[in-house]
Short mmCIF file of C-alpha atoms (C1' of nucleotides) in Angstrom, two decimals:
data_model
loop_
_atom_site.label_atom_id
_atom_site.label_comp_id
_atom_site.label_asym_id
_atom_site.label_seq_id
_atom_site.Cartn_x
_atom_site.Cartn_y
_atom_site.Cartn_z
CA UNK A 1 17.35 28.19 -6.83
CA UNK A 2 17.74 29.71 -3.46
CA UNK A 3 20.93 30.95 -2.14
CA UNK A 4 21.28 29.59 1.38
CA UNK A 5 20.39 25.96 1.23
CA UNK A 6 18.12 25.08 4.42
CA UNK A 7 18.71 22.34 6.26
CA UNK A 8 16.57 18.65 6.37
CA UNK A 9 15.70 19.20 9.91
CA UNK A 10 14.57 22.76 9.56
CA UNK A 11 12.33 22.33 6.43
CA UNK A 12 10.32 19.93 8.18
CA UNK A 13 10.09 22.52 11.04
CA UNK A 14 8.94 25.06 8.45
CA UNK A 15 5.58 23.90 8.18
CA UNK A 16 5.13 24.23 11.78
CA UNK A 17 6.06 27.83 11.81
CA UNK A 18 3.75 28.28 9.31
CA UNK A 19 0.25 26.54 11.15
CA UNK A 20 1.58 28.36 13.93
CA UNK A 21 1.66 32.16 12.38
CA UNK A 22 -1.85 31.64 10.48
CA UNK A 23 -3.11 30.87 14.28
CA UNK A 24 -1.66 33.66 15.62
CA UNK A 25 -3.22 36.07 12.40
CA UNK A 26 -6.46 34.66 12.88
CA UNK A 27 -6.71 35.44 16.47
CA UNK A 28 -5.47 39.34 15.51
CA UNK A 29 -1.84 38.70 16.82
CA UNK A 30 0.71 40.69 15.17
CA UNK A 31 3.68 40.45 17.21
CA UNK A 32 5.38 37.41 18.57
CA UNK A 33 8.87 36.45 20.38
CA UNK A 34 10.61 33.11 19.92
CA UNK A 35 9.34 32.11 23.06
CA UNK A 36 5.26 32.13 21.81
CA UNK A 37 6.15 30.21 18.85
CA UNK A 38 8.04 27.71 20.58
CA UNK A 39 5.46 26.90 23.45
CA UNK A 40 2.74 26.82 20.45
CA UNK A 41 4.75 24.06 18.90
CA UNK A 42 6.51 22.72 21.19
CA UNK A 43 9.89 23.06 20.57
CA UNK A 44 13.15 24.94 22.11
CA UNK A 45 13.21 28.20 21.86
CA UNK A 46 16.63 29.05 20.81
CA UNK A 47 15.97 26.62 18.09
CA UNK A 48 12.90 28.75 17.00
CA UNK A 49 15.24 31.52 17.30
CA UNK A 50 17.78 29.74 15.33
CA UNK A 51 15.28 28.99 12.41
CA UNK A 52 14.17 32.18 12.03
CA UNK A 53 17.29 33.87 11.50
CA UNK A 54 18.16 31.68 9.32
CA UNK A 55 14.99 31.84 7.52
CA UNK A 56 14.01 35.62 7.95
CA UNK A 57 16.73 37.57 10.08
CA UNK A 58 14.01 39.99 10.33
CA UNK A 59 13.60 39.43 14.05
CA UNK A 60 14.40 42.67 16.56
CA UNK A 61 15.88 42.74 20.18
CA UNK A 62 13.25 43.31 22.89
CA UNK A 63 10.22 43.12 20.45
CA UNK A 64 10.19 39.97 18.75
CA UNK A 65 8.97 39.36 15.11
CA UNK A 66 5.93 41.08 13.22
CA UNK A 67 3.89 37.93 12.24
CA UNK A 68 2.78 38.83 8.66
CA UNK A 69 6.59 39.50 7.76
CA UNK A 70 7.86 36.09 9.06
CA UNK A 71 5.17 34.70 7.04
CA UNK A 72 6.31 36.67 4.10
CA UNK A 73 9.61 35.73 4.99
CA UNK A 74 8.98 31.46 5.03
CA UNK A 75 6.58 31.63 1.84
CA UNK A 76 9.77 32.84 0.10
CA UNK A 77 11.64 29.51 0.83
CA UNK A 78 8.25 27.72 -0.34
CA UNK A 79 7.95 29.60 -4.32
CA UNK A 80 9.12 31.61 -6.39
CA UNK A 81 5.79 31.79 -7.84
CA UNK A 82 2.19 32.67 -7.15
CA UNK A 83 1.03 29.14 -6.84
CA UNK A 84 2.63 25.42 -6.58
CA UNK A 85 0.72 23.62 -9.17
CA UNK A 86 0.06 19.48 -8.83
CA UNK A 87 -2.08 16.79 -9.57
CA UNK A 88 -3.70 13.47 -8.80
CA UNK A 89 -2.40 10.23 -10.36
CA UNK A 90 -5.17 7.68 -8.89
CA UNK A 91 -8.73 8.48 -8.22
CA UNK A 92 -8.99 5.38 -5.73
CA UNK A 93 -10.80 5.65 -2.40
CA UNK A 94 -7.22 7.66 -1.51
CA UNK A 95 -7.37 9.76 -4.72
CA UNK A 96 -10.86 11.18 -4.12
CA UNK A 97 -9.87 11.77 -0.55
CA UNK A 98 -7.21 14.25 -1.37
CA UNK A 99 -9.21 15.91 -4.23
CA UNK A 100 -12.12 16.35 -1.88
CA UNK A 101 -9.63 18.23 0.55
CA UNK A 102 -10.24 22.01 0.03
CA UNK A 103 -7.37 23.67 2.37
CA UNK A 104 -5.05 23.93 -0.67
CA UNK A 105 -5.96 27.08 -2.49
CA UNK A 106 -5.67 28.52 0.91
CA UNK A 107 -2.33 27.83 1.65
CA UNK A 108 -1.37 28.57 -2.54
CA UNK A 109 -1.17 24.97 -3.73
CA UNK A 110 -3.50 24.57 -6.77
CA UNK A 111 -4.78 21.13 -7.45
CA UNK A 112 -5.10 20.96 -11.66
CA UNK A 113 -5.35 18.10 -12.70
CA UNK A 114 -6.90 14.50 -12.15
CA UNK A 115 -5.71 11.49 -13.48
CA UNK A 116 -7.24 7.63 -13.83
CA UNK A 117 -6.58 4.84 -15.92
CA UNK A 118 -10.23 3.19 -15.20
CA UNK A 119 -13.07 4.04 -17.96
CA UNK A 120 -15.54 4.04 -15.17
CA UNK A 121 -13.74 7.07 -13.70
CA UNK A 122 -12.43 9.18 -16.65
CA UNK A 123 -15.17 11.90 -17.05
CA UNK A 124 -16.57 12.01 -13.55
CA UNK A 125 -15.78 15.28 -11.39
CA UNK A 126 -14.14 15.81 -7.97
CA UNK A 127 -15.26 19.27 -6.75
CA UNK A 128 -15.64 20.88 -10.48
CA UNK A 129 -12.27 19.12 -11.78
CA UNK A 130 -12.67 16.37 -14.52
CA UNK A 131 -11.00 12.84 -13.98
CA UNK A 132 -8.82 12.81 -17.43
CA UNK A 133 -7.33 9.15 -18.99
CA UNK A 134 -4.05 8.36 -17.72
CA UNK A 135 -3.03 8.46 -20.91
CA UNK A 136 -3.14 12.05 -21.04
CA UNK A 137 -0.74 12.26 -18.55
CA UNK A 138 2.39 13.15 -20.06
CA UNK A 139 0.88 15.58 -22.48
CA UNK A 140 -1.22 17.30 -19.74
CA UNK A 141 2.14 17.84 -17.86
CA UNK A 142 4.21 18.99 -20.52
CA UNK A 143 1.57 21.37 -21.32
CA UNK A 144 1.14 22.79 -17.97
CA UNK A 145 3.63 23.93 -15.25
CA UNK A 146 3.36 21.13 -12.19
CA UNK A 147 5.07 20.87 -9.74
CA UNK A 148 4.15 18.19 -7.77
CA UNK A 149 3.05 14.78 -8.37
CA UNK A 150 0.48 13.01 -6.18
CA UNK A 151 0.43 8.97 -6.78
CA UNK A 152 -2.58 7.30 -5.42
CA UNK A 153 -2.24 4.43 -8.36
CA UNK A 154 -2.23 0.93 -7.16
CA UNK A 155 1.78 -0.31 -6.06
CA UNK A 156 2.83 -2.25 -9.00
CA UNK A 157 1.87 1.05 -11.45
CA UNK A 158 3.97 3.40 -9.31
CA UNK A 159 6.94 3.60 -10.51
CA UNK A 160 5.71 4.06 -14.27
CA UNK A 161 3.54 7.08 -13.26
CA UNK A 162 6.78 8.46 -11.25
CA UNK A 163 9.01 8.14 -14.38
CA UNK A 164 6.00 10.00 -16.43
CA UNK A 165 5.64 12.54 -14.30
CA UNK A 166 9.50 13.45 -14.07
CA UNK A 167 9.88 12.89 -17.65
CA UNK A 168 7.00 15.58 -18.05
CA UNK A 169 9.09 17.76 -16.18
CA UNK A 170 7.66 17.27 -12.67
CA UNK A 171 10.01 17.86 -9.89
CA UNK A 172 8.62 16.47 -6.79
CA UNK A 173 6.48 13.70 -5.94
CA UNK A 174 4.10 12.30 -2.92
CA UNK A 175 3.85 8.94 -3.01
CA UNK A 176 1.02 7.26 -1.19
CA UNK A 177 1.71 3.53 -2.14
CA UNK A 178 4.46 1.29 -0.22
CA UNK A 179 6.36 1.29 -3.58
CA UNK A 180 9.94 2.56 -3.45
CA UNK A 181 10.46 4.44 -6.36
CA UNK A 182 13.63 4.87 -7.85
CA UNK A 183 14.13 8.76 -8.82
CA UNK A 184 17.04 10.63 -9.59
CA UNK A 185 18.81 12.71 -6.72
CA UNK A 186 17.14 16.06 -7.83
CA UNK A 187 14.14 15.00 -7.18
CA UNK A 188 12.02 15.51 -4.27
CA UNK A 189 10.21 12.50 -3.07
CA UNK A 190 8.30 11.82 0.16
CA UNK A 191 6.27 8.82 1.19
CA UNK A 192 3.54 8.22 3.39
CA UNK A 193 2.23 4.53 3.91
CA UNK A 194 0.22 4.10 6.86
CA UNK A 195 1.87 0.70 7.34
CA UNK A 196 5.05 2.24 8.14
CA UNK A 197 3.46 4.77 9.96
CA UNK A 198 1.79 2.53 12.42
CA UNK A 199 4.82 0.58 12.63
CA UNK A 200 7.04 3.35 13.53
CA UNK A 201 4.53 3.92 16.37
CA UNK A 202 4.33 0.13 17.28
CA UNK A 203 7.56 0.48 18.06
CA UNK A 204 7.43 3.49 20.42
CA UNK A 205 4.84 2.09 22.14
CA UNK A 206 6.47 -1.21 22.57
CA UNK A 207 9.15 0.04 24.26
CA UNK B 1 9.12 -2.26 27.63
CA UNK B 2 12.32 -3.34 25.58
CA UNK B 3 16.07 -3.49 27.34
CA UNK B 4 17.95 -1.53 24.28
CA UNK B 5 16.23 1.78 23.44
CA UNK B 6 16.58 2.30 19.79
CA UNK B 7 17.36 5.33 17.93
CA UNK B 8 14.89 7.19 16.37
CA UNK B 9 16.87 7.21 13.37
CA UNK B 10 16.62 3.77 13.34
CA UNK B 11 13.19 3.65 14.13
CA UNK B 12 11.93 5.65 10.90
CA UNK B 13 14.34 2.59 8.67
CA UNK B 14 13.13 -0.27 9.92
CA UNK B 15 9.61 -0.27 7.89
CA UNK B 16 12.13 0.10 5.13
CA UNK B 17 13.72 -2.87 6.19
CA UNK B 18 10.64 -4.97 6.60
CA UNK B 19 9.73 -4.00 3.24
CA UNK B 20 12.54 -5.21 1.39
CA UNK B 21 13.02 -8.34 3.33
CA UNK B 22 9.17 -8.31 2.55
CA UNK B 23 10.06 -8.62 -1.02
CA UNK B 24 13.35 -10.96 -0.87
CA UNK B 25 11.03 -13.21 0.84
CA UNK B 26 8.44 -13.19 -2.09
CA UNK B 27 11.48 -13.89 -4.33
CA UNK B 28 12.58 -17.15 -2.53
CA UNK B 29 15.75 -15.59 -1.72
CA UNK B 30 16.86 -16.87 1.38
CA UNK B 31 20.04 -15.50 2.70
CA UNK B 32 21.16 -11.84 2.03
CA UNK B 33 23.72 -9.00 2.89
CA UNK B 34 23.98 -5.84 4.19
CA UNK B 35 24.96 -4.66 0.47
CA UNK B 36 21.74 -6.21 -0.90
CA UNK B 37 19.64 -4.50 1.09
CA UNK B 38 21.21 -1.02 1.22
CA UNK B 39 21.61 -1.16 -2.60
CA UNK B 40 18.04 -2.19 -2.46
CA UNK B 41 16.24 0.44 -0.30
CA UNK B 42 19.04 3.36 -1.24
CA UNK B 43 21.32 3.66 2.17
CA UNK B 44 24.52 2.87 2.84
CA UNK B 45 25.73 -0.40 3.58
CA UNK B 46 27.61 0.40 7.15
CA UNK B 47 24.76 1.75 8.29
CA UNK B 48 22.74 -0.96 7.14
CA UNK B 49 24.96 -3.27 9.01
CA UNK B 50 25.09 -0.76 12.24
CA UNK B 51 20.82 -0.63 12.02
CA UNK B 52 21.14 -4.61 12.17
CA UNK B 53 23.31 -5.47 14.26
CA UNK B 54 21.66 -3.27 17.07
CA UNK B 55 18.40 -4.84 16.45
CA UNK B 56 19.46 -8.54 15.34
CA UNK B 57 22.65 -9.30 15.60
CA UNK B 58 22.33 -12.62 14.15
CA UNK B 59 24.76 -11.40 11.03
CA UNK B 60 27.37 -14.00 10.35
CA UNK B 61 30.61 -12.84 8.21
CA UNK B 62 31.07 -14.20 4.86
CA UNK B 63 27.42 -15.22 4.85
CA UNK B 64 24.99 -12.58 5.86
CA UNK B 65 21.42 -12.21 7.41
CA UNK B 66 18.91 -15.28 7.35
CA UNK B 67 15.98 -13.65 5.50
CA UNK B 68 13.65 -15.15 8.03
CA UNK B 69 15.76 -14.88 10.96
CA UNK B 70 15.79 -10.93 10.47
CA UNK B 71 12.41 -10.65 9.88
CA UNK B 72 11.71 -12.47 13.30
CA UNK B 73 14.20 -9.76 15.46
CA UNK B 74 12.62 -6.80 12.93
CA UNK B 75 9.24 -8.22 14.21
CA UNK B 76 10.37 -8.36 18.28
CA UNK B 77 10.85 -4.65 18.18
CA UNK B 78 7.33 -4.11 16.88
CA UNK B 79 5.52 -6.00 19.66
CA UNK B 80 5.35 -8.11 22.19
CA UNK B 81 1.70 -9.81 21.70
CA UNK B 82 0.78 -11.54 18.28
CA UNK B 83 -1.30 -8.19 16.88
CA UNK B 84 -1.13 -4.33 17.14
CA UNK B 85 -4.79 -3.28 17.17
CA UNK B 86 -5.48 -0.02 16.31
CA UNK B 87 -9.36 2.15 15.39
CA UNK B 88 -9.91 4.87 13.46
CA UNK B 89 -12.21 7.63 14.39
CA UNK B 90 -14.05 9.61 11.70
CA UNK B 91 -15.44 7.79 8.92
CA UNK B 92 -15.71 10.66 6.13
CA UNK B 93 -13.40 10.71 2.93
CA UNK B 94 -10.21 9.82 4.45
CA UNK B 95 -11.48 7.49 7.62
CA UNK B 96 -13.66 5.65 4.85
CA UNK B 97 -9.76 4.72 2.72
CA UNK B 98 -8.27 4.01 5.41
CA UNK B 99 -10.51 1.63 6.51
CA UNK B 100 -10.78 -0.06 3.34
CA UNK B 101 -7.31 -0.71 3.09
CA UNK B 102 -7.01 -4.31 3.21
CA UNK B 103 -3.11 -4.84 3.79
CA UNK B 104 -2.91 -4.15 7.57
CA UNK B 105 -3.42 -7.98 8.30
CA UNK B 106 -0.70 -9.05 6.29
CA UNK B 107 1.56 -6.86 8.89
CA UNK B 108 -0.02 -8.09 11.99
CA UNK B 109 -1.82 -4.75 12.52
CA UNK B 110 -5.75 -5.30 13.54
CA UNK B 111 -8.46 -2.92 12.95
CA UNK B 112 -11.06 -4.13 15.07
CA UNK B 113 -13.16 -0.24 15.62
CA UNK B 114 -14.54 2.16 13.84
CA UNK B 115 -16.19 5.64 14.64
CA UNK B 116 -17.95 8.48 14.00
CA UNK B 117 -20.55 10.85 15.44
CA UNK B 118 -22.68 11.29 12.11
CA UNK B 119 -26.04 9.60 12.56
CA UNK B 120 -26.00 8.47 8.60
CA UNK B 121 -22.55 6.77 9.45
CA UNK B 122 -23.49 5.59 12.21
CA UNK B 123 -24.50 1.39 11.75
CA UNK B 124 -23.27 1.32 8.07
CA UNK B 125 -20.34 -1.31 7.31
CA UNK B 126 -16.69 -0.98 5.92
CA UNK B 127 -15.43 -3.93 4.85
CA UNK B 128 -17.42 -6.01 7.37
CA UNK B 129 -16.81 -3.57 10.37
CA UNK B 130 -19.69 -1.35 11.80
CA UNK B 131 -19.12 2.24 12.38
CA UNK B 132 -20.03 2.67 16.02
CA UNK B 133 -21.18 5.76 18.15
CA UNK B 134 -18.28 8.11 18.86
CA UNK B 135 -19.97 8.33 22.40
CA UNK B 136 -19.14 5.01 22.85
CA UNK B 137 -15.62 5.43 22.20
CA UNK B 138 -14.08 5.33 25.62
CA UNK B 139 -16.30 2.49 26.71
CA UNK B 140 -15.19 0.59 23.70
CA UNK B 141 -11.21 1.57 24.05
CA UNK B 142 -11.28 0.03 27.76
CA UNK B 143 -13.05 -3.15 26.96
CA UNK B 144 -10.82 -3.62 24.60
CA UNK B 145 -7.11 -3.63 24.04
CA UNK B 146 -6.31 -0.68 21.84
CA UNK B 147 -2.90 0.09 20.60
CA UNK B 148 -2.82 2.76 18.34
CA UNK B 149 -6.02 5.15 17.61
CA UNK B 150 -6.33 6.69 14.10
CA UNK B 151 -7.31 10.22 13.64
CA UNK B 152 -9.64 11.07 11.18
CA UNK B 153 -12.26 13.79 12.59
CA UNK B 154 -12.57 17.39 11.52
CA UNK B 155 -9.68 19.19 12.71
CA UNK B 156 -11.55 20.85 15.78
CA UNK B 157 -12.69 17.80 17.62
CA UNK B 158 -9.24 16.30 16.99
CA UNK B 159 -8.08 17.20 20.57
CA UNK B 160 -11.19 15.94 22.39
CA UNK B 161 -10.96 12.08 20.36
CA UNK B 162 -7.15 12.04 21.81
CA UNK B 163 -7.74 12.81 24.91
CA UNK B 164 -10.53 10.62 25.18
CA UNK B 165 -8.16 7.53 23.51
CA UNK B 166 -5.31 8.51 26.13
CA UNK B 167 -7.58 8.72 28.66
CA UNK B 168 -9.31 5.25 27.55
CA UNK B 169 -5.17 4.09 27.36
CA UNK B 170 -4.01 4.20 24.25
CA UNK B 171 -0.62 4.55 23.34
CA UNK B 172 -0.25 5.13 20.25
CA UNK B 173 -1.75 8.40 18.01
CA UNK B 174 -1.87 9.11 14.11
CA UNK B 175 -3.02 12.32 13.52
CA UNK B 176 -4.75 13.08 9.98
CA UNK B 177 -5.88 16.33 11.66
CA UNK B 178 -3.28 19.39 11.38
CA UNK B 179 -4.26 19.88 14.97
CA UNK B 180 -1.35 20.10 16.92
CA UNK B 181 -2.11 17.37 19.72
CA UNK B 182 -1.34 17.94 23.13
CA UNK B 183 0.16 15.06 24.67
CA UNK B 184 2.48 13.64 27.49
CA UNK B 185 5.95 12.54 26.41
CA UNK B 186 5.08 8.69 27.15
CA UNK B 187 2.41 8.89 23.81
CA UNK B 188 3.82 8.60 20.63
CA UNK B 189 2.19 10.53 17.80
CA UNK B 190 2.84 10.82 14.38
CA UNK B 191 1.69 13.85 11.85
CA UNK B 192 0.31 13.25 8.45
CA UNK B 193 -0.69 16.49 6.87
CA UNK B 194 -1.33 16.69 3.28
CA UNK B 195 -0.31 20.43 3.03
CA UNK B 196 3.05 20.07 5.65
CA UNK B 197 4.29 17.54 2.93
CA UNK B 198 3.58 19.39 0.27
CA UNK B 199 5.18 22.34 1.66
CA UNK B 200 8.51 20.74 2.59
CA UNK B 201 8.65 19.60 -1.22
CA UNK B 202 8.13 22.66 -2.14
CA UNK B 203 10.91 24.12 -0.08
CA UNK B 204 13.01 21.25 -1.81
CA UNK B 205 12.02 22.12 -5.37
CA UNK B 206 12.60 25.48 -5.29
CA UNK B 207 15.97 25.26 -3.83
"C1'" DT C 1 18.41 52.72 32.70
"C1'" DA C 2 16.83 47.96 33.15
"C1'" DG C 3 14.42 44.27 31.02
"C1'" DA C 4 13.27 41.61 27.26
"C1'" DT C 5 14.43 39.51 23.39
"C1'" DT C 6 17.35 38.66 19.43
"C1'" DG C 7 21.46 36.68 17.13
"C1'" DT C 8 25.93 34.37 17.55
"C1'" DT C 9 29.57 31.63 19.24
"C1'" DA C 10 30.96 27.56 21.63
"C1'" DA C 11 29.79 23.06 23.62
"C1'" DT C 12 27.26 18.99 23.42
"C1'" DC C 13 24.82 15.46 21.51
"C1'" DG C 14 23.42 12.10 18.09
"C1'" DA C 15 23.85 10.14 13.54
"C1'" DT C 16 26.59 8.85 9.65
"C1'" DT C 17 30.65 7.38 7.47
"C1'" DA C 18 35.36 5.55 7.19
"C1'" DA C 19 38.79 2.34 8.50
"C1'" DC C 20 39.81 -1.99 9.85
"C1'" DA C 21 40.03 -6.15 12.63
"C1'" DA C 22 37.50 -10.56 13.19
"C1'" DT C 23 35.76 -14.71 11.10
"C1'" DC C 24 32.57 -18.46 8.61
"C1'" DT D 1 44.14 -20.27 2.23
"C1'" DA D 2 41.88 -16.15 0.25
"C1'" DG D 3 37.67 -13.68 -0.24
"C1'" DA D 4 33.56 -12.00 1.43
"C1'" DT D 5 31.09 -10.14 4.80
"C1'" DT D 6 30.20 -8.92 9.54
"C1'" DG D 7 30.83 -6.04 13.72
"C1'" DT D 8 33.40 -2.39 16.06
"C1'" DT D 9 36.14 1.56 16.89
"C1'" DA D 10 37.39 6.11 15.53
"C1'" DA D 11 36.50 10.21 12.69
"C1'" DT D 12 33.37 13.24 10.66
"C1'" DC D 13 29.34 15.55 10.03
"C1'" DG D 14 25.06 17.81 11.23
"C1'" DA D 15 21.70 19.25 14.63
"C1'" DT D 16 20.59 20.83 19.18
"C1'" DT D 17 21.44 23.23 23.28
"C1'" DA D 18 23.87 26.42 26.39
"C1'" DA D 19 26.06 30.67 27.29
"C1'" DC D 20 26.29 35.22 26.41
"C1'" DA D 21 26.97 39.55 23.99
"C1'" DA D 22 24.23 42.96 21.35
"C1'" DT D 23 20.35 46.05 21.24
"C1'" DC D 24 15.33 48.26 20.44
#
DNA sequence: TAGATTGTTAATCGATTAACAATC
DNA sequence: TAGATTGTTAATCGATTAACAATC
């Protein structure tokens, strides 16, 4: 929806920025130069510099960037709107791990809705939100605006929850179970399995 | 430690490729090609081949990959010694489903520690592991050989716990903190933040 | 004005893809 | 032998870094 398409490498440099300016706000900072952000994070900083043009081109010669406005500035590539909306398929020990989490309002996700397929769980709360049947699924998505999907359902049910969800009209997905899931190429899918994870640093330590 | 560095690009596929021949295996399908596993996992079958011939090698034209075989050369580049142990530190919400997580044996990853600092943790059992002192931390790190250290405290005291694992020699970091760690180049760290990945989908959904 | 800092252009580096020769 | 599949070399693409001109 966007006009300038941002590239792989720099959206997952986005978030960075981001940690880094609400550090900088909270300890009253409201200028900053390429050079602050990129010691904070670690990185270059002509790529900082790089990013942020690209992003904002609202930096100025000799005094840098006024902190709110870059944050203004790299919301904009997050939404359009006021909030991302997205649920919880799973209330596992993972599940109610992630629903317990209370950072997102803060940085405008808003966690709506709960999902489980196990009677035991349907009807119990997670911080004030109801666990609803898994069969409500599709209707509950339809019926509200999501965004994201969150599977925390056991492997072999992952895929059917993923087709649900994008059949509902849900447009990205975070998949917490080692499942590859087949989606379509306009759909936004990351994983996280903390096999691969630990692999990945098994590796670099191995070598 | 190994004689051929490999690529990080490479790096971040070859859970991927462990996975599927994870699978084939569990099919009884012996012998398989670069084309069967790219059309499996989603890449391209050239770079399939390139990602296997750097790390195995043992491809043979007309016939393929021994299932087995490449699982043995995937393995090599994981470790050296028959287990990668690894602890978690902080027990709460996410520690706690981490720990319970039963599927790190079946990759030759050990957890063989847990801590936390909360007296009413303290003593109780996950899955047949006692949640130790987090005083005792470094004492236990250097008695024992610890790979990788999981982190899973409160975002504050996330800096202290790494230092204290680097200090006690670990390797090997995952961070479930969106601290940004502080670490030498020769420690390899990996980043899971619930609200960077939602971001970056976000970013990708609303493009 | 001189210094600091941005933005841009060019050069380098690394990763992916294409083309094709080698071979069980 | 012909076909299938690997491994390699060259071409392309994308990302990072270096050099430097522009400017509040």
């Amino acid at each position: 929806m966007d006009f300038k398409k941002i590239p792989k490498a720099v959206i997952e440099r986005i978030p960075l920025y981001l940690n880094c300016l609400d550090k900088l706000n909270s300890n009253n900072i409201e200028t900053t130069s390429s050079k602050q952000i990129a010691d904070e994070i670690g990185l270059g900083e002509v790529q900082v510099r790089k990013d942020l043009n690209l992003i904002s081109g609202n930096g100025k010669p000799k005094i840098g960037y006024k902190v709110v406005d870059l944050q203004k500035d790299l919301q904009k590539t997050i939404r359009n709107s006021e909030k991302t909306n997205f649920i919880i398929v799973g209330c596992g020990k993972i599940g109610e791990a992630l629903a317990n989490y209370n950072e997102f309002v803060n940085h405008n996700f808003a966690l709506i809705g709960l999902f489980d397929n196990n009677k035991s769980k349907i009807g119990k709360r997670i911080l004030d939100l109801e666990i609803l049947d898994e069969k409500k699924l599709t209707t509950f998505c339809t019926q509200n605006h999501i965004d994201i999907g969150i599977i925390a359902v056991p492997c072999e049910s992952a895929q059917k929850v993923c087709d649900d969800l994008i059949t509902s009209g849900v447009k990205g997905i975070l998949n917490f179970t080692n499942a590859k899931l087949n989606v379509d190429t306009n759909i936004s899918v990351r994983n996280v399995d903390i096999v691969s994870l630990l692999t990945m640093i098994a590796i670099e330590i191995n070598e």
